[in-house]
PDB file of C-alpha atoms in Angstrom:
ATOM      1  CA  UNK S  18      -0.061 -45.178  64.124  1.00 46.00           C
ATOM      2  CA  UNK S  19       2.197 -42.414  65.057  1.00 46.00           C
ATOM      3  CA  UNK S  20       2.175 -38.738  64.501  1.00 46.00           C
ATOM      4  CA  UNK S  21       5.372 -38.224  62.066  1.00 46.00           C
ATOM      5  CA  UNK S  22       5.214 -34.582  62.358  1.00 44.00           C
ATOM      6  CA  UNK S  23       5.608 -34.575  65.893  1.00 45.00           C
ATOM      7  CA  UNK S  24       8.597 -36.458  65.422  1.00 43.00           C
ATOM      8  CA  UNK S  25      10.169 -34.184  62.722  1.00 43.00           C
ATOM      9  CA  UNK S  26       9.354 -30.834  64.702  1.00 42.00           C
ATOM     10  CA  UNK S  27      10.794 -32.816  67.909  1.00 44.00           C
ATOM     11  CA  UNK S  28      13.950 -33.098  65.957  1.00 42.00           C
ATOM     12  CA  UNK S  29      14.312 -29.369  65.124  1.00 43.00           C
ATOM     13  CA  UNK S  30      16.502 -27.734  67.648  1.00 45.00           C
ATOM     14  CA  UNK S  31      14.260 -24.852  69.425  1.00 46.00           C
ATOM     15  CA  UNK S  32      15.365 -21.262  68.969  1.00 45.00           C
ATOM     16  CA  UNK S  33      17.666 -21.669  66.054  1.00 41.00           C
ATOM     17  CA  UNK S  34      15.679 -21.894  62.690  1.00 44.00           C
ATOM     18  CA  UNK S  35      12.510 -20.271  64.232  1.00 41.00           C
ATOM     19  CA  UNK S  36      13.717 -16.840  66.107  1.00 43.00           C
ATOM     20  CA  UNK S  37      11.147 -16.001  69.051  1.00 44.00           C
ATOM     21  CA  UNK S  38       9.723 -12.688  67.084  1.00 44.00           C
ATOM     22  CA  UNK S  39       6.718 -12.270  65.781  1.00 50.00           C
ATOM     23  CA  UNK S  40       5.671 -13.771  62.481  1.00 51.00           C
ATOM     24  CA  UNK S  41       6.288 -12.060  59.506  1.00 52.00           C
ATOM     25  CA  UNK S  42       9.353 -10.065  61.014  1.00 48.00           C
ATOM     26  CA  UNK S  43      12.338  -9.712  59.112  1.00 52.00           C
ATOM     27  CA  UNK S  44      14.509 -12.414  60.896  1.00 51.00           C
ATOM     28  CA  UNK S  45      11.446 -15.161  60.810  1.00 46.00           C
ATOM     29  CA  UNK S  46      10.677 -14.351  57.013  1.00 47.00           C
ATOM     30  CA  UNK S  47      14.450 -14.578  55.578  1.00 49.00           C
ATOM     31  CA  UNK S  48      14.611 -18.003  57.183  1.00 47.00           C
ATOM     32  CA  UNK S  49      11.114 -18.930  55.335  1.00 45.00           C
ATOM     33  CA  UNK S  50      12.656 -17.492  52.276  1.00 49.00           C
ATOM     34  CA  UNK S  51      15.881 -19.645  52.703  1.00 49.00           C
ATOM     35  CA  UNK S  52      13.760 -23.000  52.929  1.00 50.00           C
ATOM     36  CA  UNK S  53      10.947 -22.056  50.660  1.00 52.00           C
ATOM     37  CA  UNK S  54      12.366 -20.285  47.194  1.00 59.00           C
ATOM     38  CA  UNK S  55      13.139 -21.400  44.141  1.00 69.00           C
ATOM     39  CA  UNK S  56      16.811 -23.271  43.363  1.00 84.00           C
ATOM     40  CA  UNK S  57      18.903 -21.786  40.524  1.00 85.00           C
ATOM     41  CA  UNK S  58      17.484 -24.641  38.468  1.00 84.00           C
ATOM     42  CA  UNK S  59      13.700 -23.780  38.721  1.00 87.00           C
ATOM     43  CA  UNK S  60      14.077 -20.182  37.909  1.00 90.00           C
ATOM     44  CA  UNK S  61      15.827 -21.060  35.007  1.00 89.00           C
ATOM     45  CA  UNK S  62      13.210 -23.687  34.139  1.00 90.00           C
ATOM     46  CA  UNK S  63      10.708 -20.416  35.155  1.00 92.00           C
ATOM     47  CA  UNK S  64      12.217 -18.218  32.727  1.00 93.00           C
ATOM     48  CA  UNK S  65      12.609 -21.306  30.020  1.00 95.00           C
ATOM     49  CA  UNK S  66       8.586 -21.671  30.632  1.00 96.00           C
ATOM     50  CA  UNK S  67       7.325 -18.080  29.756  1.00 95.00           C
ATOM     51  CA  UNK S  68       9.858 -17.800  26.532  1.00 95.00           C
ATOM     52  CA  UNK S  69       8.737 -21.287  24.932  1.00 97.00           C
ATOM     53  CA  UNK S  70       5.282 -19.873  26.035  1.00 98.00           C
ATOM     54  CA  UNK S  71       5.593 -17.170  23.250  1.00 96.00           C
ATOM     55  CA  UNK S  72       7.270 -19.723  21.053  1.00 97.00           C
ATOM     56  CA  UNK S  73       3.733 -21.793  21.543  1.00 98.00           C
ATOM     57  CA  UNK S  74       1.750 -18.859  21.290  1.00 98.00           C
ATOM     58  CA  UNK S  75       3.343 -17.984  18.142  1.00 97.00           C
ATOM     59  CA  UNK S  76       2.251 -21.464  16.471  1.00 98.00           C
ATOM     60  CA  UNK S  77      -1.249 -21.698  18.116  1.00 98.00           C
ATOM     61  CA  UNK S  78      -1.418 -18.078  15.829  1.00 98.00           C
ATOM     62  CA  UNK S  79      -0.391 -19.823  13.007  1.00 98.00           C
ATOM     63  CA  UNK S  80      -3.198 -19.190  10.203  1.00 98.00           C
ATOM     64  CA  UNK S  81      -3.831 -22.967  10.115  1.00 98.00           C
ATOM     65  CA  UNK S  82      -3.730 -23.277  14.112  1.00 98.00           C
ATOM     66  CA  UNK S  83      -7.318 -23.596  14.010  1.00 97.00           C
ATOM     67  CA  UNK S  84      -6.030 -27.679  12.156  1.00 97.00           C
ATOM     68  CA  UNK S  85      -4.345 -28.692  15.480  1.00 98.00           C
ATOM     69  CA  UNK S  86      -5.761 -27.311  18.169  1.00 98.00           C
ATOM     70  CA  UNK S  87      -8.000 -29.955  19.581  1.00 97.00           C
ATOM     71  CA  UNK S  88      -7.426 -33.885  19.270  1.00 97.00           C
ATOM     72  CA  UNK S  89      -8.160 -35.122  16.544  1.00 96.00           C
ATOM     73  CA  UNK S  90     -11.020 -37.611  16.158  1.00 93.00           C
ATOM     74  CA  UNK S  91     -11.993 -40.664  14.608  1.00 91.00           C
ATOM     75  CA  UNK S  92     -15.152 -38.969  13.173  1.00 93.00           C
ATOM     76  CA  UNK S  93     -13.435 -35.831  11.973  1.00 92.00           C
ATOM     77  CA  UNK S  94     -10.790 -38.515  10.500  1.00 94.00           C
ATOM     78  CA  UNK S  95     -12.089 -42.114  10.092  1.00 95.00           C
ATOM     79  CA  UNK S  96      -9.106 -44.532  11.467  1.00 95.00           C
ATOM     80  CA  UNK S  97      -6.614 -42.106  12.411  1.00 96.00           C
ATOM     81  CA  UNK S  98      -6.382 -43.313  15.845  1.00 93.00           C
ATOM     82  CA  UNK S  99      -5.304 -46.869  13.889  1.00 94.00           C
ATOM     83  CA  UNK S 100      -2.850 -45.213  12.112  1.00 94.00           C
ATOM     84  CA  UNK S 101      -1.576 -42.288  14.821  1.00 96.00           C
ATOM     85  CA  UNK S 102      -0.158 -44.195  17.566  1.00 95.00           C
ATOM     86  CA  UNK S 103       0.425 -41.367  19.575  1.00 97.00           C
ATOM     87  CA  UNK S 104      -1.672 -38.266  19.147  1.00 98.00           C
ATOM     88  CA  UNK S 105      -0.377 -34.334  19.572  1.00 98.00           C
ATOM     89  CA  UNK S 106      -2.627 -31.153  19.570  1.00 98.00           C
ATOM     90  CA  UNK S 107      -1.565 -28.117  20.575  1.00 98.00           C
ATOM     91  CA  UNK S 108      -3.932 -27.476  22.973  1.00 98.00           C
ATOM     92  CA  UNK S 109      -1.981 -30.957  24.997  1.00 98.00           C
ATOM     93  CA  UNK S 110       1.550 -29.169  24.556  1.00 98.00           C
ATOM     94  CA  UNK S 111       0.672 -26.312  26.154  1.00 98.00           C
ATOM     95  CA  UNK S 112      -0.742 -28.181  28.971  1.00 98.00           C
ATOM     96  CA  UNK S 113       1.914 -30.639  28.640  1.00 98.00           C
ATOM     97  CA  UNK S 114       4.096 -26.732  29.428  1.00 97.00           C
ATOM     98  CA  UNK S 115       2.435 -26.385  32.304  1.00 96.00           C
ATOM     99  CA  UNK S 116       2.283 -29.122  33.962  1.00 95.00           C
ATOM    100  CA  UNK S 117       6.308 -29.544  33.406  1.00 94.00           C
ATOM    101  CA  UNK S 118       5.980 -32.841  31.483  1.00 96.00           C
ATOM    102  CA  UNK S 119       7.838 -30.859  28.629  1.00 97.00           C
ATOM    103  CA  UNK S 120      10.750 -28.754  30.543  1.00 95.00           C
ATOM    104  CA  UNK S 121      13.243 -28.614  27.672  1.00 96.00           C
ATOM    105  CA  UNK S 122      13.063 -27.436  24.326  1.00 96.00           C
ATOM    106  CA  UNK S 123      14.510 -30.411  22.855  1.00 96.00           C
ATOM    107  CA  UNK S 124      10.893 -32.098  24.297  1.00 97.00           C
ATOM    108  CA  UNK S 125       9.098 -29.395  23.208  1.00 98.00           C
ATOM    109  CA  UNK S 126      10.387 -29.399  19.575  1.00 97.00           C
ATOM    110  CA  UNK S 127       9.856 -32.990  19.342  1.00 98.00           C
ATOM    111  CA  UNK S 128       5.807 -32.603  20.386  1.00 98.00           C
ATOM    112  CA  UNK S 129       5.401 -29.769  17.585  1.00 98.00           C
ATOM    113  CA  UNK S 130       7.107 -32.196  15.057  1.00 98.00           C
ATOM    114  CA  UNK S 131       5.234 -35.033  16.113  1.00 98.00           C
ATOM    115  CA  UNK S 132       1.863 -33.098  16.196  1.00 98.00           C
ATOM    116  CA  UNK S 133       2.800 -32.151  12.125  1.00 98.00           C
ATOM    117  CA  UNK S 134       4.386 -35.718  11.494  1.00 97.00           C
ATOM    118  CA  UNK S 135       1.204 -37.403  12.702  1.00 98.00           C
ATOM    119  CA  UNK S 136      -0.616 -35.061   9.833  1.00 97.00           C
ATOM    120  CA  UNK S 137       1.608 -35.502   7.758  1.00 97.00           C
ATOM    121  CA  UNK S 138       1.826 -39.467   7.809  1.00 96.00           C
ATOM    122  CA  UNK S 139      -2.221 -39.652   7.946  1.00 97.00           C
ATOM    123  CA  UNK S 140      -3.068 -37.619   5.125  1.00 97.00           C
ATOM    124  CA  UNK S 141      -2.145 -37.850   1.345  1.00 96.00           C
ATOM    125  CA  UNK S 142      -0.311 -35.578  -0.086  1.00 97.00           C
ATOM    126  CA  UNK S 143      -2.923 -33.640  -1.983  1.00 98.00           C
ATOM    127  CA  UNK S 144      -4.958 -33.306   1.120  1.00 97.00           C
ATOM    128  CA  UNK S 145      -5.528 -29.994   2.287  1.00 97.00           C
ATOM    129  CA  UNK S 146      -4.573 -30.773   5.607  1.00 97.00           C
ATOM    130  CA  UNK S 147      -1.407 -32.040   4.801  1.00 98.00           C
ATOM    131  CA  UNK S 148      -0.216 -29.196   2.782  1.00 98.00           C
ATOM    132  CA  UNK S 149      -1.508 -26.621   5.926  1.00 98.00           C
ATOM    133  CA  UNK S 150       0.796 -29.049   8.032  1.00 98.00           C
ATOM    134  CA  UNK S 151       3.965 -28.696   5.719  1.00 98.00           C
ATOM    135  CA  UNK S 152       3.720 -25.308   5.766  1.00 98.00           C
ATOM    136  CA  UNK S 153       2.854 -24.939   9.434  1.00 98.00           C
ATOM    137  CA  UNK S 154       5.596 -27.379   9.993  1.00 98.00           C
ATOM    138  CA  UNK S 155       8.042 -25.030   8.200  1.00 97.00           C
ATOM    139  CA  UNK S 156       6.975 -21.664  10.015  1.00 98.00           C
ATOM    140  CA  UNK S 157       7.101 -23.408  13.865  1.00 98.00           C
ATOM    141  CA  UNK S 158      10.733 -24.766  13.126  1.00 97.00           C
ATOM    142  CA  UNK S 159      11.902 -21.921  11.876  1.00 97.00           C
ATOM    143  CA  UNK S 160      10.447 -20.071  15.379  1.00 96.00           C
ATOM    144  CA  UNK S 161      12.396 -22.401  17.552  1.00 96.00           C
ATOM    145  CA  UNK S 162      15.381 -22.508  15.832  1.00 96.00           C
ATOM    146  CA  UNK S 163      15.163 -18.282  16.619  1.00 95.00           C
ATOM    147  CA  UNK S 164      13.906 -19.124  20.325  1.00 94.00           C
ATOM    148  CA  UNK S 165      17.276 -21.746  19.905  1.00 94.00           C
ATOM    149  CA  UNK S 166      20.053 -19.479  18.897  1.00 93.00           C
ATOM    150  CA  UNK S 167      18.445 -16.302  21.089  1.00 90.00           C
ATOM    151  CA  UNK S 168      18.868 -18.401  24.006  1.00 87.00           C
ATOM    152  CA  UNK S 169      22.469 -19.149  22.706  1.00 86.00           C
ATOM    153  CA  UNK S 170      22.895 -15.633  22.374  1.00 86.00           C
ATOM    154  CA  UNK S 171      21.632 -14.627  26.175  1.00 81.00           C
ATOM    155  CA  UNK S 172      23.931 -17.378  27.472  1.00 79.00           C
ATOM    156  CA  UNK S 173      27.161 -16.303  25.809  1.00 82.00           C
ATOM    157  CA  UNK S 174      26.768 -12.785  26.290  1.00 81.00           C
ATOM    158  CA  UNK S 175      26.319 -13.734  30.312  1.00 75.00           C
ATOM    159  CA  UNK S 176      29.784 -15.844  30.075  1.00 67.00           C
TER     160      UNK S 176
END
């Protein structure tokens, strides 16, 4: 078995990415930032992150938050993982966030209205929980379509 980073630093011609100064010097750290730091595309995605944080944190404040928070379970609802093929909580989109599974709000929409769907669809509709999911339903959509034409806003004013 052979050393492949050997090989690769064998390749790198001596003296021209790595100036002979001391670490941390001006000339050796602007070449670190060139190869390290972000692209245009994941400081957007950065920037994307934190504002669909607040849209998040503005539904996990929701008065019925508390309803989907935490997965919901077969012995706080008998059979729902029969009937809900494909459970949402809030508590997995913000991880989901995070981890950049969701990176677009289009994806992050479509969690939130399959969280409230999945309520929705399990629960009559004279269940309590379905009518906190309507209305919580209602009050997230209306946040992103704000987060949605804000963005719009930020972007045409920078053309």
């Amino acid at each position: 078995e052979s050393d492949d980073t050997g090989s690769i630093l064998a390749t790198l011609p001596t003296g021209s990415l790595w100036p002979d100064s001391i670490p941390n010097s001006p000339a050796s750290m602007s070449m670190w930032y060139v190869l390290f730091s972000d692209t245009e595309d994941e400081k957007a995605y950065k920037i994307w992150k934190k504002s669909i944080m607040l849209v998040w944190r503005t539904a996990a404040n929701h008065k019925y938050a508390n309803v989907f928070t935490h997965p919901v379970t077969n012995e706080i609802a008998p059979g729902y993982l029969n009937v809900v093929h494909r459970p949402m909580n809030l508590t997995q989109i913000k991880r989901n966030i995070e981890s950049g599974v969701i990176r677009t709000t289009t994806e992050f929409q479509r969690d939130m209205m399959l969280m409230f769907t999945n309520a929705i669809m399990y629960n009559s509709s004279d269940h309590n929980v379905y009518k906190m999911a309507v209305e919580m339903y209602d009050d997230v959509m209306e946040s992103i379509e704000q987060f949605v034409s804000t963005q719009l806003m930020v972007s045409s004013a920078d053309n």
